[in-house]
Structure formats: structure tokens, C-alpha cells
Short mmCIF file of C-alpha atoms in Angstrom, two decimals:
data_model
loop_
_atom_site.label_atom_id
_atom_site.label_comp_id
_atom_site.label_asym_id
_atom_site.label_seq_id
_atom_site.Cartn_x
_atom_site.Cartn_y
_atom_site.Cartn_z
CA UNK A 11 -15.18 -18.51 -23.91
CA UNK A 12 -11.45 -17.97 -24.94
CA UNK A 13 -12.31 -15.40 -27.40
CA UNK A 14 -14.15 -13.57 -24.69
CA UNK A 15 -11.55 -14.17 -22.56
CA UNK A 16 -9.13 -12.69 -25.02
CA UNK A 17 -11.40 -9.61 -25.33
CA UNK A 18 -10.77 -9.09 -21.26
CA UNK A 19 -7.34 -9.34 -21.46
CA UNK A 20 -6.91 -6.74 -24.32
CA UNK A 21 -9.04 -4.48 -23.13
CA UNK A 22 -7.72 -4.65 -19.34
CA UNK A 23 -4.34 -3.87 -21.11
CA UNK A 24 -5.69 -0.78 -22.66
CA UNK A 25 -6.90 0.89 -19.64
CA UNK A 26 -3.35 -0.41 -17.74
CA UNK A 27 -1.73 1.66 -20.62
CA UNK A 28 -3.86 4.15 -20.61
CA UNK A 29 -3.40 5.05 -16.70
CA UNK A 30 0.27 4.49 -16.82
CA UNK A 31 0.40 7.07 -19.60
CA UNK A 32 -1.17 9.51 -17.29
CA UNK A 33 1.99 9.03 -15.36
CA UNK A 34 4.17 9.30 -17.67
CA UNK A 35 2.47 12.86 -19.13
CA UNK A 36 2.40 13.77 -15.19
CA UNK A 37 4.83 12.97 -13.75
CA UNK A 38 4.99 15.30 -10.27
CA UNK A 39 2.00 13.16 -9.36
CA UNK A 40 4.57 9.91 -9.12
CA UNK A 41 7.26 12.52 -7.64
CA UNK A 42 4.54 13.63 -4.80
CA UNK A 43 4.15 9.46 -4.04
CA UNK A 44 7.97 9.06 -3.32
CA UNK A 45 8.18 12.34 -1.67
CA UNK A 46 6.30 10.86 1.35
CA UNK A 47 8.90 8.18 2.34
CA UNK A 48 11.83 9.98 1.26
CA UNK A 49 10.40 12.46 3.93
CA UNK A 50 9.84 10.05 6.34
CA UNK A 51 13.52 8.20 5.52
CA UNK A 52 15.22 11.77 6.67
CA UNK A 53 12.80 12.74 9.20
CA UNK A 54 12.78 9.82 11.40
CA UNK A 55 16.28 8.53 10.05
CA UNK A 56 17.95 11.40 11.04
CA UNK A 57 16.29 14.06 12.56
CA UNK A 58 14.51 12.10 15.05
CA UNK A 59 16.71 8.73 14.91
CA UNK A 60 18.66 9.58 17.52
CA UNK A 61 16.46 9.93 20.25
CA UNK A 62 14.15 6.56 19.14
CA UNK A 63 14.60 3.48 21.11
CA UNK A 64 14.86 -0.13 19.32
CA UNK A 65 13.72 -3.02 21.36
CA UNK A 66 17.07 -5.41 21.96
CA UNK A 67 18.80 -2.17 21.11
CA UNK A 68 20.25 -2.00 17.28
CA UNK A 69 20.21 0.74 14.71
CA UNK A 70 17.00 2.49 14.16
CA UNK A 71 17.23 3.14 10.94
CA UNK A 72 17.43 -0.49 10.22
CA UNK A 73 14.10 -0.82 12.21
CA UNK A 74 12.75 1.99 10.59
CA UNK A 75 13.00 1.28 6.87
CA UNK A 76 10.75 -2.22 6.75
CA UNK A 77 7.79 0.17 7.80
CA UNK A 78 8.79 2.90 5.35
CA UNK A 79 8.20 0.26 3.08
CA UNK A 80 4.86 -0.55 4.58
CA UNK A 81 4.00 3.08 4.70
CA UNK A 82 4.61 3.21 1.55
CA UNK A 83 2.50 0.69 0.28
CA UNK A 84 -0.45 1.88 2.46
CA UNK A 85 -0.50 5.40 1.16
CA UNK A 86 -1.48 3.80 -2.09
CA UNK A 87 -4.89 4.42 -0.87
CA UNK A 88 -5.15 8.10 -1.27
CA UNK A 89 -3.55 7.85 -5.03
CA UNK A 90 -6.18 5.31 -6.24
CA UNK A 91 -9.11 6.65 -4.39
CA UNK A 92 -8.31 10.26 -5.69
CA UNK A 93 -7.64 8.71 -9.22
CA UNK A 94 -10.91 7.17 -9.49
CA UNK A 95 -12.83 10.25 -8.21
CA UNK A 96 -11.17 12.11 -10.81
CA UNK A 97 -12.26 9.58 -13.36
CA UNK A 98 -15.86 9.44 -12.08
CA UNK A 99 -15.95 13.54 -12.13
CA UNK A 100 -14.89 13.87 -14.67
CA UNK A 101 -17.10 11.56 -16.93
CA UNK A 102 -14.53 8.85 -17.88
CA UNK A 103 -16.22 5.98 -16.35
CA UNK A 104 -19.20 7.13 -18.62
CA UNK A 105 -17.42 7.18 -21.54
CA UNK A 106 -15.83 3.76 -20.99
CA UNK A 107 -18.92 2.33 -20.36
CA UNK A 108 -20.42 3.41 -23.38
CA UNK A 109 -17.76 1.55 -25.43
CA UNK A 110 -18.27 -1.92 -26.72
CA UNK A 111 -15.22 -3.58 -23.69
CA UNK A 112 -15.56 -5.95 -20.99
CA UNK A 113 -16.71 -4.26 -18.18
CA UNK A 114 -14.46 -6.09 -15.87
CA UNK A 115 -11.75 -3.95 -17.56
CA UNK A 116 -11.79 -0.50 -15.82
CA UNK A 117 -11.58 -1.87 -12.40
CA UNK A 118 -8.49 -4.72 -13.56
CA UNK A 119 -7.27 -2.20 -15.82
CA UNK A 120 -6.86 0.19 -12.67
CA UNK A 121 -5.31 -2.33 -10.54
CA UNK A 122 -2.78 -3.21 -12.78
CA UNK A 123 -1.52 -0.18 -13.34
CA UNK A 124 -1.23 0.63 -9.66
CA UNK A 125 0.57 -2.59 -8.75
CA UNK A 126 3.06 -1.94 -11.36
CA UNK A 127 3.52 1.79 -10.40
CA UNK A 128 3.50 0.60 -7.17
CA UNK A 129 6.49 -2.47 -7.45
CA UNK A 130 8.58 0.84 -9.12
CA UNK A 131 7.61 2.86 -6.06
CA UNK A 132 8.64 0.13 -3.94
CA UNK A 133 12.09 -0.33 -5.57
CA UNK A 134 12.68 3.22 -5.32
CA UNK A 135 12.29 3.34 -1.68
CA UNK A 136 14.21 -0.11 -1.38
CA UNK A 137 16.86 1.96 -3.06
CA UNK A 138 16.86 5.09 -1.04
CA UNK A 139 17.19 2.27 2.28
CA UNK A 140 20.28 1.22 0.92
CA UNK A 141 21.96 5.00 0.37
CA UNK A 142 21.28 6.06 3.99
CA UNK A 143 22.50 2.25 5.20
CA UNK A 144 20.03 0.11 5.64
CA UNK A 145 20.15 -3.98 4.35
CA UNK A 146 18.39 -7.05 4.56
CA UNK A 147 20.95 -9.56 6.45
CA UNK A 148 18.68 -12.89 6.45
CA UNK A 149 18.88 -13.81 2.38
CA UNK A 150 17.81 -12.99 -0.65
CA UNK A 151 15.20 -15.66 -0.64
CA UNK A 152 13.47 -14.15 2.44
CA UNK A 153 14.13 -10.52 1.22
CA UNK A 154 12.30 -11.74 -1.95
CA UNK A 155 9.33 -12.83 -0.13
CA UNK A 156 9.51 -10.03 2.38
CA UNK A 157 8.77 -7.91 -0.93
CA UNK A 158 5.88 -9.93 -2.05
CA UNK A 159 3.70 -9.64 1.36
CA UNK A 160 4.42 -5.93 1.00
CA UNK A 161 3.03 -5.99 -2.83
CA UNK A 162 0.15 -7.94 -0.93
CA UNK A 163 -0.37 -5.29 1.59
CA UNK A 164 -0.74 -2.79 -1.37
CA UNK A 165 -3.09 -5.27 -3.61
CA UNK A 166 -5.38 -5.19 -0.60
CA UNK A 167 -5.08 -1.22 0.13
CA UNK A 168 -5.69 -1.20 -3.95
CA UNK A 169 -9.52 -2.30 -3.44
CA UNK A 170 -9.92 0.19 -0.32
CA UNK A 171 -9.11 2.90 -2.62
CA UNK A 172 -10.65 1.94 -5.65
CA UNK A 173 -14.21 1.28 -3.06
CA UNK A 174 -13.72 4.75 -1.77
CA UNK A 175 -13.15 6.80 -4.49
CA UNK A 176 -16.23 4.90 -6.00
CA UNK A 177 -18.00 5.83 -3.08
CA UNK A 178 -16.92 9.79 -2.67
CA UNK A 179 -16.88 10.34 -6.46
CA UNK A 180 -15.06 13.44 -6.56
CA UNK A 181 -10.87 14.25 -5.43
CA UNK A 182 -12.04 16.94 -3.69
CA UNK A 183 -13.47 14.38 -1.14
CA UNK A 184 -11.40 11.99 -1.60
CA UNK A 185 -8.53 14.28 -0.21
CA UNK A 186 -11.20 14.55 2.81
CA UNK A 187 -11.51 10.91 3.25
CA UNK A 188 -7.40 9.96 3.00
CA UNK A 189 -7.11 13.21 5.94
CA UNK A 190 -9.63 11.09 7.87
CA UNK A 191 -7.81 7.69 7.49
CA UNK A 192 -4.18 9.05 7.85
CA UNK A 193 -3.84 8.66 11.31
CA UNK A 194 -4.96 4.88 10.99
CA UNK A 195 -1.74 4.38 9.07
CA UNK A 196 0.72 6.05 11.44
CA UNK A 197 -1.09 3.60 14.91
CA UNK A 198 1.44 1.13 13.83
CA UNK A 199 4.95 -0.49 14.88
CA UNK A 200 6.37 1.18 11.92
CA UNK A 201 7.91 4.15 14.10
CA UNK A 202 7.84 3.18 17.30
CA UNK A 203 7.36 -1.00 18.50
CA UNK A 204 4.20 -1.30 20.50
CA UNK A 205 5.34 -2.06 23.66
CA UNK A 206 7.13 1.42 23.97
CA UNK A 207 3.91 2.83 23.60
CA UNK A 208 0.95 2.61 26.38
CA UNK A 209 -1.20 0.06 26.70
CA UNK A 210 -4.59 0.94 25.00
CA UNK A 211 -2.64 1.89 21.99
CA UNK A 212 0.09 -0.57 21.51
CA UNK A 213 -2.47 -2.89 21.37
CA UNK A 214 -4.14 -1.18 18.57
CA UNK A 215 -1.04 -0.82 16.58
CA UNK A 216 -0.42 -4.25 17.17
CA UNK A 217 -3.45 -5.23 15.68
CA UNK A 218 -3.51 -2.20 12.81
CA UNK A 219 -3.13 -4.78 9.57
CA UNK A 220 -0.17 -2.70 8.47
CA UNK A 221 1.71 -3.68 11.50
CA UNK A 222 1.65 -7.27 10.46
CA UNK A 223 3.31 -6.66 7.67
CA UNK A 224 5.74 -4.44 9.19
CA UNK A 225 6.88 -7.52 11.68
CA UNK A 226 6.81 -9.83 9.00
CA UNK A 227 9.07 -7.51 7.08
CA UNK A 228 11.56 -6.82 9.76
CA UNK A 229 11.72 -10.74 10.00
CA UNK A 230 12.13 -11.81 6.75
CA UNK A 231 14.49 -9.08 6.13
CA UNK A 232 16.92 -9.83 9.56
CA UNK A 233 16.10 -6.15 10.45
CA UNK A 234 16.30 -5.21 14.19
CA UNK A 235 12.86 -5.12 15.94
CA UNK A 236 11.36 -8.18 15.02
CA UNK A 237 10.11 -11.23 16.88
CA UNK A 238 10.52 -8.71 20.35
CA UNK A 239 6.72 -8.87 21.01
CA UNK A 240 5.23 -11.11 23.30
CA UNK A 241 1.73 -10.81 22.20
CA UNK A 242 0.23 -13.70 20.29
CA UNK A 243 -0.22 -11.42 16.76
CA UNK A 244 3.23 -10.03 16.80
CA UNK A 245 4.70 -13.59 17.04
CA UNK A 246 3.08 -14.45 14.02
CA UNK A 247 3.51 -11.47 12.05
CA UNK A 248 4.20 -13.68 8.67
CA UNK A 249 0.99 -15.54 8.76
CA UNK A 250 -0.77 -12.32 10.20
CA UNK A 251 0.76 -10.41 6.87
CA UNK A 252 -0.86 -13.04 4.66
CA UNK A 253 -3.98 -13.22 6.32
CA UNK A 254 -5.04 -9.58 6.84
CA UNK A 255 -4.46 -8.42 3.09
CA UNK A 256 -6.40 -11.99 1.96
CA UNK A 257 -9.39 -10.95 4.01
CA UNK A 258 -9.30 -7.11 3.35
CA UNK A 259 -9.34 -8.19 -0.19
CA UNK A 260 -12.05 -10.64 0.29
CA UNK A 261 -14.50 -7.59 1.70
CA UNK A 262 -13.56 -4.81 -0.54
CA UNK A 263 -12.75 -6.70 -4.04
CA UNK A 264 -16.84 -7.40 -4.50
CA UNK A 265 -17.48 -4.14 -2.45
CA UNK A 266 -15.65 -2.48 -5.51
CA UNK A 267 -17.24 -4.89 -8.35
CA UNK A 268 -20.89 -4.18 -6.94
CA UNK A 269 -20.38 -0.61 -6.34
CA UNK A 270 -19.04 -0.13 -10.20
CA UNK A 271 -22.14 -2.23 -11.25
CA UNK A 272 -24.61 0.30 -9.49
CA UNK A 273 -22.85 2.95 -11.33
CA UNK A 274 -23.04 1.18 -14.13
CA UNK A 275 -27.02 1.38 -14.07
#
């Protein structure tokens, strides 16, 4: 048992390695991640910053950056689902499979990597938020755990990905699929709060997971914007930011596992 154990572990590590070599050799892939919400940092920040409206008034650009972070962690998906295409087109889920390695490998192999590239990404942006002025005013404690829900939000994102790009099986699609869900990410709070917008759709954004974590963000960091919602889910935007990556997780995770298993046949 711990020898086999011991087998996963290695092996998980050599696919981890292997993907964030791929990086490494390539990088303008990482560069076209962190282009996004550098984008969206001078966009909104600045070009549009002025005319946005902050609930309880406040500077927007410290309302904005807790959902740049969110963003951030949410366009994940369209990395990892175009990653495993590639893989899958490419024949390199064949070839691993054909090599004597725990099968549970590729698919913890792959998530590891992307959490890790993802905690850089997140740092990254966390530093950008501090050059144009933004802070977290509420403790390093709370900033600390505002950090770990967002890492959440991206484990959970992680298994969409990895479940769609099993599913499409080539980037070409995959690109086809992240144009489809886009939208989905921006019907949050993370631009605008939701009771700016109109009914109908504030109360989807309020209910769009990545919200959650955008409120519980803004909280836990002492940004402007939080707690302003009177609605029962944006009141408990912590809990909501724990709960909505657990169950997103709890679909997609064996979604992923039994959809690499069919391949596998």
C-alpha cells in the first residue's frame, strides 16, 4: 500500500514537472494569462474608473481589484481545457497510458501544476493591485485567507477545465467552448455590484459562483463594496465562497476521473 502509494506520488510529480516545463520552454503562453487582468486592471481602473459607481461610495479601484483576482482565477478554465485538448490531440494521453504509472497521475499531475502556476499568477496580479494603489486594510490574517478561497475558486474551475477539454478533445474547440462560457464569467459583481444592475440580472450575478468569492474577497480584504447587498447570498459571501467551489468540485472531480477512464478503454 505505501509502496504503491509512493509510486503515485512520484509519478504525479513527473507529469507536475513535466507541464511546468512546458511553461518554462513557452513562456508567452503564461504572458497571454497575465495579460488578461493587467488589461482589465487599466481598462476598468482607469479608463472606465471614473465613471463607475461604488456602493457606500469609495475608490473603485479598490472595489475593482478583489474581482480581478477572481477573474483571474476563473479564466483558468480556458488554459486547462485547451491544455488537455492539446494533450489528447496530440496523442500524449496515449502515450502516458501506455507507460507502466499510476493512472491517477495525469489528471493530479495536471492539477498540480495549474494550482502552482496559478498561486504565481495570483501573486502577480496581487502585485500589479498594489502599483496602481490598491491594499487590503482588514489584516494580514484575513488577507491570507481571502487568498486561499480564491486558490479554491481556481481548484474548482481546475476540474471544469480539465472535464471539458476531456470532453472537446481538440484546442481548436476548446477555444469554441471558453468563447461560449466567457460571458458567464463577466455576469458577476466583479465590475459592477448587483444592485446597480437590473433586476433579472443582478440576481444572476449574485448567484454566478464567482461572485461569492468576489464578496468574500472584498470582505476579508476591507475593500470597498462588500457586505452592501441585502440579498440573503451576498450577506454570506464567505460561506457562499466555500460552498460553491466544494460542490463544483464534488460534480466535476469524478466527472473528470470517469471521463479519463472511458478514454482510457
Amino acid at each position: 500500500m505505501i509502496a504503491r502509494l509512493q509510486w503515485s506520488v512520484y509519478d504525479t510529480w513527473t507529469i507536475t514537472r513535466r507541464d511546468l516545463l512546458t511553461w518554462i520552454i513557452s513562456p508567452v503562453r503564461v504572458i497571454g494569462e497575465l495579460a488578461f487582468p493587467i488589461m482589465f486592471v487599466l481598462l476598468f481602473g482607469y479608463v472606465f474608473g471614473s465613471g463607475m459607481v461604488v456602493p457606500g461610495g469609495g475608490d473603485y479601484r479598490d472595489f475593482l481589484m478583489p474581482g480581478i483576482f477572481a477573474m483571474t482565477m476563473a479564466f483558468g478554465i480556458g488554459n486547462t481545457m485547451t491544455v488537455v485538448a492539446t494533450d489528447i490531440e496530440r496523442g500524449v494521453m496515449d502515450r502516458f497510458r501506455s507507460l507502466p504509472m499510476a493512472p491517477s497521475a495525469i489528471v493530479t499531475g495536471r492539477c498540480t501544476a495549474d494550482m502552482i502556476n496559478s498561486f504565481a499568477g495570483l501573486l502577480i496580479t496581487i502585485g500589479c493591485g498594489l502599483v496602481v494603489g490598491w491594499s487590503w486594510h482588514d489584516g494580514l490574517g484575513n488577507a491570507l485567507l481571502a487568498v486561499a478561497l480564491l486558490l479554491l475558486l481556481r481548484f474548482a474551475c481546475l476540474w471544469v477545465g480539465i472535464y471539458l477539454g476531456l470532453i472537446v478533445g481538440s484546442p481548436e474547440a476548446a477555444g469554441s467552448v471558453w468563447g461560449l462560457l466567457f460571458p458567464v464569467t463577466m455576469v458577476t459583481s466583479a465590475f459592477v455590484a448587483p444592485e446597480l444592475m437590473p433586476n433579472w440580472l443582478g440576481f444572476l450575478a449574485e448567484w454566478n459562483p464567482l461572485s461569492s468569492t468576489v464578496g468574500a474577497a472584498r470582505e476579508l480584504f476591507g475593500n470597498v463594496g462588500a457586505n452592501t447587498a441585502d440579498s440573503w447570498i451576498g450577506s454570506h459571501a464567505v460561506l457562499m465562497a466555500v460552498v460553491w467551489p466544494v460542490v463544483i468540485s464534488a460534480i466535476f472531480l469524478p466527472l473528470s476521473v470517469r471521463r479519463y477512464q472511458r478514454l482510457s478503454r
